[in-house]
Amino acid sequence: MDKSPAELSLEIYNILLPYESDVRKRVVQSALTLLGESNAGAMGQSGLPVAGIGFDDVKLGPKAIRWLQKHAVSREMLDEIYHLSDGAADIIANSVPGASKREMTVNCYLLSGIRGLLKDDAPLLDETEAIAVCKRLTAYDKNNHTSHRQAVGNRMTGNKPRFTLTGPGESAAAELIRQMTSSTSS
């Protein structure tokens, strides 16, 4: 009974990991109901509290909040990859995963789209900014950049110089963030 909230969260995470999202949500809601806390606080669609999710110092739009809740992305995870302040979100990661420049470029574009979501409440990205991220994270290949960018596929839509992450892109970005943060915290 002397476990910290972080230890308890990890235990719950490990228990729920093999189950689908809708089962996880029902289990959490059922547990809260059994504890007599099912109506405590305003809850979002995902069953996570809308307020008090670690972003009191920055203003996030409703789409960004929904994305955080839907994909269970925490402030701690974001803080390893982004510097967030009011009206700004900068990518501060030192590296990006990928076995090739192509994979790394795709991941840079995903991170850039989420930067737009956190900053402007829309998963928009600008080609020039994405290239700067690729260069900084050693993913840029001048001769093949266009084909590498096209490897993003259905995870992004739009035409140069403005692109938008699609639903699959937002999901892939959340998974990338989990991958990047779990490898540094283990």
Coordinates of C-alpha atoms in Angstrom, one line a residue:
M1 CA 0.0 0.0 0.0
D2 CA 3.0 2.3 0.1
K3 CA 3.4 2.4 -3.7
S4 CA 3.8 5.8 -5.5
P5 CA 1.3 6.9 -8.2
A6 CA 4.0 6.2 -10.8
E7 CA 4.5 2.6 -9.6
L8 CA 0.7 2.0 -9.5
S9 CA 0.4 3.5 -13.0
L10 CA 3.1 1.2 -14.3
E11 CA 1.3 -1.8 -12.8
I12 CA -2.0 -0.8 -14.3
Y13 CA -0.3 -0.1 -17.7
N14 CA 1.3 -3.6 -17.7
I15 CA -2.1 -5.2 -16.9
L16 CA -4.0 -3.3 -19.6
L17 CA -1.3 -3.4 -22.3
P18 CA -2.5 -6.5 -24.1
Y19 CA -6.1 -5.3 -24.4
E20 CA -7.8 -3.2 -27.0
S21 CA -8.5 0.5 -26.2
D22 CA -12.2 0.2 -25.7
V23 CA -11.7 -2.7 -23.1
R24 CA -9.1 -0.6 -21.3
K25 CA -11.5 2.4 -21.1
R26 CA -14.3 0.2 -19.7
V27 CA -12.0 -1.4 -17.1
V28 CA -10.8 2.0 -15.9
Q29 CA -14.3 3.4 -15.8
S30 CA -15.6 0.3 -14.0
A31 CA -12.8 0.5 -11.4
L32 CA -13.6 4.2 -10.7
T33 CA -17.3 3.2 -10.4
L34 CA -16.4 0.5 -7.9
L35 CA -14.4 3.1 -5.9
G36 CA -17.3 5.4 -5.9
E37 CA -15.4 8.0 -8.1
S38 CA -17.0 7.5 -11.5
N39 CA -18.4 11.0 -11.5
A40 CA -15.5 12.8 -10.0
G41 CA -14.2 15.6 -12.2
A42 CA -15.0 16.3 -15.8
M43 CA -13.9 13.5 -18.0
G44 CA -13.1 13.6 -21.7
Q45 CA -14.2 11.0 -24.3
S46 CA -11.2 8.8 -23.5
G47 CA -12.0 8.7 -19.8
L48 CA -9.1 10.9 -18.9
P49 CA -9.6 14.2 -17.1
V50 CA -9.6 17.2 -19.4
A51 CA -8.2 19.6 -16.9
G52 CA -5.1 18.9 -14.9
I53 CA -3.3 16.6 -17.4
G54 CA 0.0 18.4 -16.8
F55 CA -0.4 21.3 -19.2
D56 CA -1.5 24.1 -16.9
D57 CA 1.4 26.2 -17.9
V58 CA 0.6 26.1 -21.7
K59 CA -2.6 26.7 -23.6
L60 CA -3.5 23.7 -25.8
G61 CA -6.4 23.7 -28.2
P62 CA -9.2 21.2 -28.1
K63 CA -7.9 19.0 -30.9
A64 CA -4.5 18.8 -29.2
I65 CA -6.1 17.8 -25.9
R66 CA -8.3 15.2 -27.7
W67 CA -5.1 13.8 -29.4
L68 CA -3.3 13.6 -26.1
Q69 CA -6.2 11.8 -24.4
K70 CA -6.9 9.4 -27.3
H71 CA -3.3 8.3 -27.5
A72 CA -2.5 8.5 -23.8
V73 CA 0.5 10.8 -24.4
S74 CA 1.6 12.4 -21.2
R75 CA 3.3 15.7 -20.5
E76 CA 6.4 13.8 -19.4
M77 CA 6.6 12.1 -22.8
L78 CA 6.2 15.3 -24.7
D79 CA 8.8 17.1 -22.5
E80 CA 11.4 14.6 -23.8
I81 CA 10.8 15.6 -27.4
Y82 CA 9.3 19.1 -27.4
H83 CA 9.8 22.3 -25.5
L84 CA 6.3 23.7 -24.9
S85 CA 5.6 27.3 -23.9
D86 CA 2.6 29.5 -24.5
G87 CA 2.2 29.8 -28.3
A88 CA 5.3 27.7 -29.1
A89 CA 6.3 24.1 -29.5
D90 CA 9.9 23.3 -30.5
I91 CA 11.3 19.9 -31.3
I92 CA 14.2 19.4 -28.9
A93 CA 14.9 15.6 -29.4
N94 CA 18.6 14.8 -30.0
S95 CA 17.8 11.9 -32.3
V96 CA 15.0 10.2 -34.2
P97 CA 14.6 6.5 -34.6
G98 CA 15.0 4.9 -38.0
A99 CA 17.2 2.2 -39.7
S100 CA 17.6 4.4 -42.7
K101 CA 17.5 8.1 -43.7
R102 CA 14.1 7.4 -45.3
E103 CA 12.6 6.1 -42.0
M104 CA 14.2 8.9 -40.1
T105 CA 12.8 11.5 -42.5
V106 CA 9.3 10.0 -42.1
N107 CA 9.6 10.2 -38.4
C108 CA 10.8 13.9 -38.6
Y109 CA 7.7 14.7 -40.6
L110 CA 5.5 13.0 -38.0
L111 CA 7.1 14.9 -35.2
S112 CA 6.8 18.2 -37.2
G113 CA 3.0 17.5 -37.7
I114 CA 2.5 17.0 -34.0
R115 CA 4.5 20.2 -33.3
G116 CA 1.9 22.0 -35.4
L117 CA -0.9 20.3 -33.5
L118 CA 0.5 21.4 -30.1
K119 CA 1.3 24.9 -31.3
D120 CA -1.7 25.8 -33.5
D121 CA -4.2 23.0 -32.7
A122 CA -3.9 21.6 -36.3
P123 CA -1.4 18.9 -37.4
L124 CA 0.1 21.2 -40.0
L125 CA 3.7 21.3 -41.0
D126 CA 5.8 23.4 -43.3
E127 CA 8.3 21.8 -45.7
T128 CA 11.0 24.3 -44.7
E129 CA 10.6 23.6 -41.0
A130 CA 10.5 19.8 -41.5
I131 CA 13.7 19.9 -43.6
A132 CA 15.4 21.9 -40.8
V133 CA 14.3 19.2 -38.3
C134 CA 15.6 16.5 -40.7
K135 CA 19.0 18.3 -41.0
R136 CA 19.3 18.8 -37.2
L137 CA 18.5 15.1 -36.5
T138 CA 20.8 13.8 -39.3
A139 CA 17.9 12.5 -41.4
Y140 CA 18.4 14.8 -44.4
D141 CA 19.6 13.3 -47.7
K142 CA 19.7 16.1 -50.2
N143 CA 19.5 13.8 -53.3
N144 CA 16.6 11.7 -52.0
H145 CA 14.6 13.9 -49.7
T146 CA 11.6 14.2 -51.9
S147 CA 11.3 10.4 -52.3
H148 CA 11.9 10.0 -48.5
R149 CA 9.1 12.5 -47.8
Q150 CA 6.8 10.6 -50.1
A151 CA 7.4 7.5 -48.0
V152 CA 5.2 9.2 -45.4
G153 CA 2.3 7.9 -47.6
N154 CA -1.2 8.1 -46.3
R155 CA -0.1 9.5 -42.9
M156 CA 0.2 12.9 -44.5
T157 CA -1.8 14.9 -47.1
G158 CA -1.2 18.2 -48.9
N159 CA 1.2 19.7 -51.4
K160 CA 4.6 21.3 -50.9
P161 CA 5.2 23.5 -48.9
R162 CA 2.2 22.8 -46.5
F163 CA 1.2 19.3 -45.3
T164 CA -1.3 18.0 -42.8
L165 CA -1.0 14.8 -40.8
T166 CA -4.0 12.5 -41.4
G167 CA -5.6 10.3 -38.7
P168 CA -3.1 7.4 -39.4
G169 CA -0.3 10.0 -39.2
E170 CA -1.4 11.3 -35.8
S171 CA -1.6 7.7 -34.6
A172 CA 1.8 6.8 -36.0
A173 CA 3.2 10.0 -34.4
A174 CA 1.8 9.0 -31.0
E175 CA 3.4 5.5 -31.4
L176 CA 6.7 7.2 -32.4
I177 CA 6.6 9.4 -29.3
R178 CA 5.9 6.3 -27.1
Q179 CA 8.8 4.5 -28.7
M180 CA 11.2 7.5 -28.3
T181 CA 10.3 8.0 -24.6
S182 CA 10.2 4.3 -23.6
S183 CA 13.7 3.7 -25.0
T184 CA 15.1 6.5 -22.9
S185 CA 13.2 5.7 -19.7
S186 CA 14.1 2.0 -19.5

